[in-house]
PDB file of C-alpha atoms in Angstrom:
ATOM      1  CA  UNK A   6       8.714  16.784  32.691  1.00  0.00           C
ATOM      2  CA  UNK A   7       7.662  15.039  29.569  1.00  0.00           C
ATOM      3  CA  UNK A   8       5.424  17.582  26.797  1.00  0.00           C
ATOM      4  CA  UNK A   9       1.694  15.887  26.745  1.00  0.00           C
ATOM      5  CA  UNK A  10      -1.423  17.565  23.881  1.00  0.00           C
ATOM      6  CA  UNK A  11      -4.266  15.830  23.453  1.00  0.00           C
ATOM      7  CA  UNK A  12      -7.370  16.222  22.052  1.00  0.00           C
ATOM      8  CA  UNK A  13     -10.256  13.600  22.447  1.00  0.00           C
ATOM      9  CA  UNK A  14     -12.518  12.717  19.967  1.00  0.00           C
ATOM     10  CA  UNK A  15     -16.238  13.295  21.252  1.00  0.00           C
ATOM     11  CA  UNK A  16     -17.461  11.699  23.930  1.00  0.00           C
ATOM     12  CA  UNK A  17     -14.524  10.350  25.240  1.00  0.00           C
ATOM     13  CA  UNK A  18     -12.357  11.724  28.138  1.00  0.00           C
ATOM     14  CA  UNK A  19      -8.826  12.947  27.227  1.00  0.00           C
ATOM     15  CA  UNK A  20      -7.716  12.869  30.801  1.00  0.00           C
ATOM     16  CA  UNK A  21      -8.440   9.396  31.792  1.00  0.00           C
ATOM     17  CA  UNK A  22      -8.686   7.668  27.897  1.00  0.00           C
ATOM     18  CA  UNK A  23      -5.251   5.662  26.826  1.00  0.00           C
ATOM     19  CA  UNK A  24      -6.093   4.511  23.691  1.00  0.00           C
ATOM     20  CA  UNK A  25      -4.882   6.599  21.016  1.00  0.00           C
ATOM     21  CA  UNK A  26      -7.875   6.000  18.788  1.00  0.00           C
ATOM     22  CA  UNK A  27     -10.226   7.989  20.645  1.00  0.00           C
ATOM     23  CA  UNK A  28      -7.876  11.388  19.988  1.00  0.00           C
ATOM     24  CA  UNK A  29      -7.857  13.741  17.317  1.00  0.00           C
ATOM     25  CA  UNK A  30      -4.317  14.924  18.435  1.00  0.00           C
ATOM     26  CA  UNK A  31      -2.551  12.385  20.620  1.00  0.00           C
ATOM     27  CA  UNK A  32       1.086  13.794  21.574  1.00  0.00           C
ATOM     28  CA  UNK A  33       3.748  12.651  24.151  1.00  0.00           C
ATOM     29  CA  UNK A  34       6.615  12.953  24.450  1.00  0.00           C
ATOM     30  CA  UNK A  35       7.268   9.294  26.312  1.00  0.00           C
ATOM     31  CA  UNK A  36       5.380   7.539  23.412  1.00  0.00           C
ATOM     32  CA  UNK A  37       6.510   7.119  19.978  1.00  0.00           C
ATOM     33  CA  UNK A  38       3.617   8.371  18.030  1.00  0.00           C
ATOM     34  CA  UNK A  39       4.802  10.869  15.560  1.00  0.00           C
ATOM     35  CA  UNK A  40       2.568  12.469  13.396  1.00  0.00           C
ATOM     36  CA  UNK A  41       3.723  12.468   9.759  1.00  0.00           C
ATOM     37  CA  UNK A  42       4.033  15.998   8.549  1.00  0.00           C
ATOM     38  CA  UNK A  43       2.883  16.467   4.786  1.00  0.00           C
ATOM     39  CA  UNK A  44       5.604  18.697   2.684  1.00  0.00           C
ATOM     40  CA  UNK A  45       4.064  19.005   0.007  1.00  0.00           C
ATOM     41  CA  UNK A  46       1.155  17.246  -2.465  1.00  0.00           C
ATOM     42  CA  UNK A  47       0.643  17.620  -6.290  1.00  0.00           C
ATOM     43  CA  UNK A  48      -1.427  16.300  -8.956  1.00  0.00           C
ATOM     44  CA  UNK A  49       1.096  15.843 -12.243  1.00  0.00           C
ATOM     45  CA  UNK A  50       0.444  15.052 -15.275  1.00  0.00           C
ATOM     46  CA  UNK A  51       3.341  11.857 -16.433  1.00  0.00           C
ATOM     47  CA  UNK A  52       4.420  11.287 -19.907  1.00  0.00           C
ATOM     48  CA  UNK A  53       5.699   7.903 -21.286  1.00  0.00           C
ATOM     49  CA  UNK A  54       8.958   7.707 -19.208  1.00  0.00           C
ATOM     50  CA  UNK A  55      10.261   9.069 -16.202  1.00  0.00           C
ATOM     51  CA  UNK A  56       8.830  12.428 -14.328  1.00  0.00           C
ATOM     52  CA  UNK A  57      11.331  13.638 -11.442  1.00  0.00           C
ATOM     53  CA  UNK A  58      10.070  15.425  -8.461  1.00  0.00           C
ATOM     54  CA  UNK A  59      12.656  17.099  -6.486  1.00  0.00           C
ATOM     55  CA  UNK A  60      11.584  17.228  -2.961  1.00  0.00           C
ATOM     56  CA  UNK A  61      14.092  19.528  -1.761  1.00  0.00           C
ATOM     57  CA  UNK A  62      15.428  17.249   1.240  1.00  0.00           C
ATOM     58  CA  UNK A  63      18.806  16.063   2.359  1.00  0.00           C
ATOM     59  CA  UNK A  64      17.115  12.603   2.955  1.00  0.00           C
ATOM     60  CA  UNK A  65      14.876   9.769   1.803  1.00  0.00           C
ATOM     61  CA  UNK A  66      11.537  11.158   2.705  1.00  0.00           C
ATOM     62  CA  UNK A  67       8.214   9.019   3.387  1.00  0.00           C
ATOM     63  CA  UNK A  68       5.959   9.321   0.237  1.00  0.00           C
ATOM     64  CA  UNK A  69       2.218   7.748  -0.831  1.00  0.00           C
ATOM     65  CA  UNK A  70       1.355   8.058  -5.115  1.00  0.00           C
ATOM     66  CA  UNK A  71      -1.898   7.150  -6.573  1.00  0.00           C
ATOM     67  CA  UNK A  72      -2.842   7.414 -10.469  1.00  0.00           C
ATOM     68  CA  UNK A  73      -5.628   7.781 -12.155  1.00  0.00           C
ATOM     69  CA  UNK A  74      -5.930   4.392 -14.117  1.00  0.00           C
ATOM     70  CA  UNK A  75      -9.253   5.505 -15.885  1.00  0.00           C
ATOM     71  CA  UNK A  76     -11.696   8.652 -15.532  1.00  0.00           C
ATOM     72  CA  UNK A  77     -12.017   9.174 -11.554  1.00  0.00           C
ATOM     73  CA  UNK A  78     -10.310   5.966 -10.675  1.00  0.00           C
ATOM     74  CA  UNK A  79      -7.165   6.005  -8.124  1.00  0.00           C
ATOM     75  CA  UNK A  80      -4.880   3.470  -7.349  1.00  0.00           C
ATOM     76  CA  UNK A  81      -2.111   3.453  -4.861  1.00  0.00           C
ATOM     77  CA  UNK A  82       1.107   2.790  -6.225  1.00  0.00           C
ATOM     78  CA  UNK A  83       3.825   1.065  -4.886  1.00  0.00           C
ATOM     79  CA  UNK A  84       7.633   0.164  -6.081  1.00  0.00           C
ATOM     80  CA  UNK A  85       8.189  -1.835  -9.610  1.00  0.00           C
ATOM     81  CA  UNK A  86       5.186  -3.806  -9.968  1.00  0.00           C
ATOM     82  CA  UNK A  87       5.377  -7.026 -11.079  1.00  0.00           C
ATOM     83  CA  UNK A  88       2.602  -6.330 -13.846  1.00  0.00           C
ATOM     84  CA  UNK A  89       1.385  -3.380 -14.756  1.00  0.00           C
ATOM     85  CA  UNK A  90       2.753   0.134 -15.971  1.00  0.00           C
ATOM     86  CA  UNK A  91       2.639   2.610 -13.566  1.00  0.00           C
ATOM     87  CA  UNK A  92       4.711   2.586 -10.280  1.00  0.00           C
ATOM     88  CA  UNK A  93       7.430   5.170  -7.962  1.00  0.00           C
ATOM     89  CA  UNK A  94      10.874   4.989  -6.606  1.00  0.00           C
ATOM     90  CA  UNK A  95      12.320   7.474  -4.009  1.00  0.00           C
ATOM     91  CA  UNK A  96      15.906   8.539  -3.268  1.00  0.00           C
ATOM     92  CA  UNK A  97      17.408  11.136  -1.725  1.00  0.00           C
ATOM     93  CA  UNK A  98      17.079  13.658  -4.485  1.00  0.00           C
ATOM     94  CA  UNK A  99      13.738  13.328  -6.273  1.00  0.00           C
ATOM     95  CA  UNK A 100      10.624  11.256  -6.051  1.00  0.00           C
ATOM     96  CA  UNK A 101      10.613   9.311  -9.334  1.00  0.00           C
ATOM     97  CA  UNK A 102       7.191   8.559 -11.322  1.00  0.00           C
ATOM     98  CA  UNK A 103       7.550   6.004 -13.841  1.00  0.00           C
ATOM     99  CA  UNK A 104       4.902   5.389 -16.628  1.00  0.00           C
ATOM    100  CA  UNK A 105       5.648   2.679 -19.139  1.00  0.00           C
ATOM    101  CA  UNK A 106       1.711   2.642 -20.325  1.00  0.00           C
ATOM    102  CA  UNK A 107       2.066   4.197 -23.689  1.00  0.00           C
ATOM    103  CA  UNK A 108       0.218   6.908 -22.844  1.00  0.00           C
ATOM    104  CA  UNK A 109       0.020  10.396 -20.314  1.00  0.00           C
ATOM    105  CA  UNK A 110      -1.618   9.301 -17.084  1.00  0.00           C
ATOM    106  CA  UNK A 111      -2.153  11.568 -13.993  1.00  0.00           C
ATOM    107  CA  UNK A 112       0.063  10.937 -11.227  1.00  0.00           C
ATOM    108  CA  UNK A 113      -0.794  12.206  -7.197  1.00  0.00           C
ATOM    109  CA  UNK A 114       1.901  12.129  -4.511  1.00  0.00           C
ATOM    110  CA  UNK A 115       2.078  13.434  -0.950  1.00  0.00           C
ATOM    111  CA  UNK A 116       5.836  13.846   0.108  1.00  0.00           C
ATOM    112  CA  UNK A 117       6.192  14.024   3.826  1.00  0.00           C
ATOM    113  CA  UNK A 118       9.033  15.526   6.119  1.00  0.00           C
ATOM    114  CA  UNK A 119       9.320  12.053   8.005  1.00  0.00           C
ATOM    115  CA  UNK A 120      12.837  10.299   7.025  1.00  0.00           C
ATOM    116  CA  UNK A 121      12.219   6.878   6.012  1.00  0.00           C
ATOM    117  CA  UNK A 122      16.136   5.939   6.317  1.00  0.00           C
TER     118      UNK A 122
ATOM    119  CA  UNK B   7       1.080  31.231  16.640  1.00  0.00           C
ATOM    120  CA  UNK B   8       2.862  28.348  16.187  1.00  0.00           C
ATOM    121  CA  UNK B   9       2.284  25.121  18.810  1.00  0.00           C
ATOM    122  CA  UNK B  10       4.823  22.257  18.321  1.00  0.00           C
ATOM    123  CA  UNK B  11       6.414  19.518  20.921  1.00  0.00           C
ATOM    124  CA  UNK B  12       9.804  17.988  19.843  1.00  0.00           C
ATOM    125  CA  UNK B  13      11.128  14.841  21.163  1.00  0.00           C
ATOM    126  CA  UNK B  14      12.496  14.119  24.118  1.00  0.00           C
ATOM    127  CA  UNK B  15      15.971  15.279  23.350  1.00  0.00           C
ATOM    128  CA  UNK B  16      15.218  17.770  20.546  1.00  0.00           C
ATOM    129  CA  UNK B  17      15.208  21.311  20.956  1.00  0.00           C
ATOM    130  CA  UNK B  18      11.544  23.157  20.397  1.00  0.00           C
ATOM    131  CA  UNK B  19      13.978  25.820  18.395  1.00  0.00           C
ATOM    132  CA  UNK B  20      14.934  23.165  15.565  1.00  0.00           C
ATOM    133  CA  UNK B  21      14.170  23.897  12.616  1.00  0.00           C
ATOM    134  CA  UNK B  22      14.634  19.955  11.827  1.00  0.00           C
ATOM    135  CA  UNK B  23      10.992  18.754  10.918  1.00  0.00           C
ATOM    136  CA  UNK B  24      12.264  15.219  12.182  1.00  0.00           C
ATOM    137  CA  UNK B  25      12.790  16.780  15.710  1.00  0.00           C
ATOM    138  CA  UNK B  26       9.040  16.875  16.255  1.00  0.00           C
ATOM    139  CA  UNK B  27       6.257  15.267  17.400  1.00  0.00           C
ATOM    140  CA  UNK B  28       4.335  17.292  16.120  1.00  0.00           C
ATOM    141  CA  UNK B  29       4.504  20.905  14.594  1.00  0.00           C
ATOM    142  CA  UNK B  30       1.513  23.530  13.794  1.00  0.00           C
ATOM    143  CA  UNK B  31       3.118  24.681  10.327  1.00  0.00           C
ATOM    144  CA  UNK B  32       2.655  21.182   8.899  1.00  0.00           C
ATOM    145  CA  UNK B  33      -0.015  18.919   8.026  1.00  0.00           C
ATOM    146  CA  UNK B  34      -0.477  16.043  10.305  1.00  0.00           C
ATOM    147  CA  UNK B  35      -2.034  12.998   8.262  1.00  0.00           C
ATOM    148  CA  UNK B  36      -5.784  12.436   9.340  1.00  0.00           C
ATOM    149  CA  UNK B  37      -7.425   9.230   9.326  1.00  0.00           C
ATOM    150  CA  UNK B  38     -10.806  10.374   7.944  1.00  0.00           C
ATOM    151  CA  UNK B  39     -12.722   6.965   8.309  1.00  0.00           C
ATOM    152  CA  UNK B  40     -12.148   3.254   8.873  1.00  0.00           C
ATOM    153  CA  UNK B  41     -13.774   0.286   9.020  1.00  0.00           C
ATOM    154  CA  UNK B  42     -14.009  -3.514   8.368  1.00  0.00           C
ATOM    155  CA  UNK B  43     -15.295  -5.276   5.838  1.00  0.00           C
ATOM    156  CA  UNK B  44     -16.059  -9.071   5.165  1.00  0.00           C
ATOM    157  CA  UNK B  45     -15.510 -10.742   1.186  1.00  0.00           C
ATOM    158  CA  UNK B  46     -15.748 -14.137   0.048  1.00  0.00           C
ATOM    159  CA  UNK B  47     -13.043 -14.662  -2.912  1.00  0.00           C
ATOM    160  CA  UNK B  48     -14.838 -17.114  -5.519  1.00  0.00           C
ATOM    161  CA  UNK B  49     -12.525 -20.379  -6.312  1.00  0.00           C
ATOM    162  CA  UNK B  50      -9.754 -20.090  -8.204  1.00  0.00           C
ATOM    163  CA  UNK B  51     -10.232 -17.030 -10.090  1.00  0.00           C
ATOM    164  CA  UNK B  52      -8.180 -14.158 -10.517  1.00  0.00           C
ATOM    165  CA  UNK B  53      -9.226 -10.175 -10.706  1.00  0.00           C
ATOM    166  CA  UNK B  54     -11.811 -10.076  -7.980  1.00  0.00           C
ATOM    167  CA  UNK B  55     -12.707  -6.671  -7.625  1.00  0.00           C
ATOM    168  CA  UNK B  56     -15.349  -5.681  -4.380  1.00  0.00           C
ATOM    169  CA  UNK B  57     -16.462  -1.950  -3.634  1.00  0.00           C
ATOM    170  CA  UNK B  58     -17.901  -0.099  -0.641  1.00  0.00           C
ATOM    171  CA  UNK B  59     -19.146   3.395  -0.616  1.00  0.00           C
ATOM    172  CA  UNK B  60     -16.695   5.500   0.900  1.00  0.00           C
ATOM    173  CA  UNK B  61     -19.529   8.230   1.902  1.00  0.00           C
ATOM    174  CA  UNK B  62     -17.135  11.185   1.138  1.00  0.00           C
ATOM    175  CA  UNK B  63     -18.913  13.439  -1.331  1.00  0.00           C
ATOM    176  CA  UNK B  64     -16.377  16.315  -1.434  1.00  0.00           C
ATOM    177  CA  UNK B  65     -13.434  14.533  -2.546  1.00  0.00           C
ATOM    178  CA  UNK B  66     -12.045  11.154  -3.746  1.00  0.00           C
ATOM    179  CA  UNK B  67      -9.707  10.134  -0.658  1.00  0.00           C
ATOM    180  CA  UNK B  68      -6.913   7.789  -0.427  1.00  0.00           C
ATOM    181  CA  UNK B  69      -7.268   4.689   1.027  1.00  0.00           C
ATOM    182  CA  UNK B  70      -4.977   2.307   2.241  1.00  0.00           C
ATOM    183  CA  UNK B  71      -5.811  -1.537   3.358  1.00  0.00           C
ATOM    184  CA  UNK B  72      -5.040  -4.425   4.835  1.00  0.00           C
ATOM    185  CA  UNK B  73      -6.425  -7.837   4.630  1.00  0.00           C
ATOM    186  CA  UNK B  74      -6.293 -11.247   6.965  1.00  0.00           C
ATOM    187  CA  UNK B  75      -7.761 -14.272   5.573  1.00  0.00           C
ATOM    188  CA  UNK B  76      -9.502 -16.778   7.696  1.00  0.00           C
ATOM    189  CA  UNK B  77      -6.874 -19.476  10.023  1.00  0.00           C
ATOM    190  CA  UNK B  78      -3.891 -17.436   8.747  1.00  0.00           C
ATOM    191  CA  UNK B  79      -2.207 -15.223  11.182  1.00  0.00           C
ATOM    192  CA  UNK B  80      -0.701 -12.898   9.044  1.00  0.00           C
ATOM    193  CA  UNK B  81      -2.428  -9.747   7.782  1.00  0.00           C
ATOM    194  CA  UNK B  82      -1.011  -8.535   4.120  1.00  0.00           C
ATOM    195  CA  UNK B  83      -1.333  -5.180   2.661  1.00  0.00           C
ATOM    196  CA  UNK B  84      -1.965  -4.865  -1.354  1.00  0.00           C
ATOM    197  CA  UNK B  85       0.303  -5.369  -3.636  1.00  0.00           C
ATOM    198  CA  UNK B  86       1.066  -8.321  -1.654  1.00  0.00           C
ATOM    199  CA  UNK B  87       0.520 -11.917  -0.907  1.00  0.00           C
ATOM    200  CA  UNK B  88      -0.959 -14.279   1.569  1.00  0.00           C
ATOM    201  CA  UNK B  89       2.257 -16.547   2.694  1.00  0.00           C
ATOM    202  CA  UNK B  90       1.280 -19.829   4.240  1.00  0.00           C
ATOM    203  CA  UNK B  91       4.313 -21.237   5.890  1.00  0.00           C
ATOM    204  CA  UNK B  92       4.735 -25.149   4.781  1.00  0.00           C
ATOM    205  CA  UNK B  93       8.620 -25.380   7.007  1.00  0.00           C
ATOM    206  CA  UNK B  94      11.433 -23.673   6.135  1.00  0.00           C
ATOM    207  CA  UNK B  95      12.916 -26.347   4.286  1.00  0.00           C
ATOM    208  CA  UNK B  96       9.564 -26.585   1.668  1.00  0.00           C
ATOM    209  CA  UNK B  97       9.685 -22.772   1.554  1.00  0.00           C
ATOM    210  CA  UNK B  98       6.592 -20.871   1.318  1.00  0.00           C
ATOM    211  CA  UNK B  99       2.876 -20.364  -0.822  1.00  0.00           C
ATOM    212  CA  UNK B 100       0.993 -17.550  -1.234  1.00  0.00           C
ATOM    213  CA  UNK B 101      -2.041 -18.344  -3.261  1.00  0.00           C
ATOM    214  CA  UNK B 102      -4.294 -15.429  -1.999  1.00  0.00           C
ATOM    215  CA  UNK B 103      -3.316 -12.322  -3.538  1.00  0.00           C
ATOM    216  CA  UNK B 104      -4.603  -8.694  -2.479  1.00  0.00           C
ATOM    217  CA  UNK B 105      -3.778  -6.908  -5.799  1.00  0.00           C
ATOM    218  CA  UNK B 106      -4.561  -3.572  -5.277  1.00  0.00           C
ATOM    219  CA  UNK B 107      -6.873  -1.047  -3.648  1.00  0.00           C
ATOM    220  CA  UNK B 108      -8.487   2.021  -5.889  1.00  0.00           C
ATOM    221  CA  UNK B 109     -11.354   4.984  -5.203  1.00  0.00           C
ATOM    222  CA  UNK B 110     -13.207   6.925  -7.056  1.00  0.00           C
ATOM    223  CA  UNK B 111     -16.099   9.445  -6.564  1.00  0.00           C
ATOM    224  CA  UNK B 112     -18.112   6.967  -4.570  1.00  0.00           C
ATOM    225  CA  UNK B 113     -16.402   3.850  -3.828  1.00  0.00           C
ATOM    226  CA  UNK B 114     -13.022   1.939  -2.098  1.00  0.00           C
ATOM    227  CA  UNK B 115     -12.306  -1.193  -4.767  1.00  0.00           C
ATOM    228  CA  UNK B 116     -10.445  -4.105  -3.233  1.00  0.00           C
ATOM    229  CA  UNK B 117      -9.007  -6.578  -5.716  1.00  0.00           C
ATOM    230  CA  UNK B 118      -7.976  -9.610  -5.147  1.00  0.00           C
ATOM    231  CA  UNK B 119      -6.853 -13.307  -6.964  1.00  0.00           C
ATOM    232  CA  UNK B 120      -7.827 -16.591  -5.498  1.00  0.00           C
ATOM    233  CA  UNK B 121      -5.637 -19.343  -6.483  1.00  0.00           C
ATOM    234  CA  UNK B 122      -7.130 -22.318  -4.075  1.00  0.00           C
ATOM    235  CA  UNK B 123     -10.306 -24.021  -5.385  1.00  0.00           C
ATOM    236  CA  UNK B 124     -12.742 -23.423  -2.847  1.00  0.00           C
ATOM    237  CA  UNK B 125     -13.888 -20.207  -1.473  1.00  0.00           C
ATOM    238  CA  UNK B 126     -11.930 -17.907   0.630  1.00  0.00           C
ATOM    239  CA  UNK B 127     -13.081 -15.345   3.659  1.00  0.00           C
ATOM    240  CA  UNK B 128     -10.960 -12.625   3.689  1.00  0.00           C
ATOM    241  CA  UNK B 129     -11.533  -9.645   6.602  1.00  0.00           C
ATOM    242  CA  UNK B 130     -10.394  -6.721   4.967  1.00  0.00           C
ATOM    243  CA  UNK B 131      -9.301  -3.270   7.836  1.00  0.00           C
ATOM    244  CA  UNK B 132      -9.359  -0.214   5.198  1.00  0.00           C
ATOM    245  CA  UNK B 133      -8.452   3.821   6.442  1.00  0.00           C
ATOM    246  CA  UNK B 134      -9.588   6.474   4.125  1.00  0.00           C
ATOM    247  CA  UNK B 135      -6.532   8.921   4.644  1.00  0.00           C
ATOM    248  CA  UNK B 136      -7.468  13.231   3.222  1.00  0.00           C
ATOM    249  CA  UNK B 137      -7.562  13.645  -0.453  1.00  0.00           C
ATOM    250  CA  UNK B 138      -5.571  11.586  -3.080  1.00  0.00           C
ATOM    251  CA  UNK B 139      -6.872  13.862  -6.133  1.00  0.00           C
TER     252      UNK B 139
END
């Protein structure tokens, strides 16, 4: 018999409800809803150059970065940009934060279990 | 006490994250918020920035984004472009760009470039995802 947990969110009914937005925990084992589990989450400080992050896994893991690009503003990164400074690569090894800006910049990353590969 | 369902085919005894559904010792991702919001690019002009109030006091969050511009199916996420298909023989444009999305203490920032010269409506589908710093 398949594994079913769910929690509804208020004010909806977790027994007869199907869509998964109206849960605060929606898990079965016949649907492919896997919750991302978070492995670990830093705030680094990046040089000029290259700061590695090993993330301790045999695999590519999913990954999100942000950096501050001035006082108390975050962007989300993503791979080489085509402008711009600041960007990450993963591989099986490390999470890889690259700053070309000249200057230290503060780099935040959530590494997750979930194999992207 | 530890409360975890593998997948169908995975033994509850793993000790292989990937095995689970979900698993009590580690953090599930929660969407905190979401919503929808409506912008109107100006004609061709690049760097359009917009902001909304995120409403979270105790901590900047990240978001993520994702952005469908009006009588084109396709919904782009930042970093990326709008692609209107002209055949596949006179390949592709993309001349609405969604640049980038940024928080800070108070607001989302979506930022965008308008390369057509008239005005474009763009509905934008943003989730404010736990704490980015």
């Amino acid at each position: 018999m398949p594994q079913v947990a769910k929690i509804a969110l208020p004010g909806n009914n977790a027994l007869t409800e199907t869509d998964p937005d109206k849960f605060a925990l929606y898990v079965d084992q016949l649907v492919d809803y896997v919750l991302i589990k978070e492995k670990a989450t830093a705030t680094v400080n990046v040089s000029p150059g290259t700061t590695n992050i090993a993330h301790g896994l045999a695999y590519v893991p999913f990954c999100s970065v942000w950096a501050e690009e001035s006082s108390g503003v975050w962007r989300k990164l993503y791979g080489y940009p085509i402008s711009g400074s600041l960007w990450f690569e993963i591989n099986g090894t490390n999470l890889e934060l690259h700053n070309t800006s000249g200057s230290d910049v503060l780099f935040s990353y959530h590494i997750f279990y979930d194999n992207i590969t | 006490m530890i409360f975890k369902v593998a997948k169908i085919g995975k033994r509850a005894d793993s000790s292989e994250p990937n095995d689970f559904i979900f698993h009590s010792d580690y953090n599930t991702f929660k969407i905190i918020a979401e919503g929808t919001k409506t912008v109107t690019l100006l004609a061709s002009t690049a760097d359009q920035s917009f902001t909304q109030a995120h409403s979270l006091d105790s901590f900047i969050p990240i978001l993520t984004a994702f952005a469908k511009r009006d009588g084109v199916a396709q919904v782009f996420a930042p970093n990326g472009v709008d692609v209107e298909s002209y055949g596949v023989r006179d390949g592709f444009d993309g001349d609405i760009k969604f640049n980038y999305v940024a928080t800070n203490a108070t607001n989302m920032i979506f930022n965008f470039d308008n390369d057509k010269v008239s005005t474009v409506d763009v509905d934008i589908r943003y989730f404010l995802l736990e704490r980015a710093a």
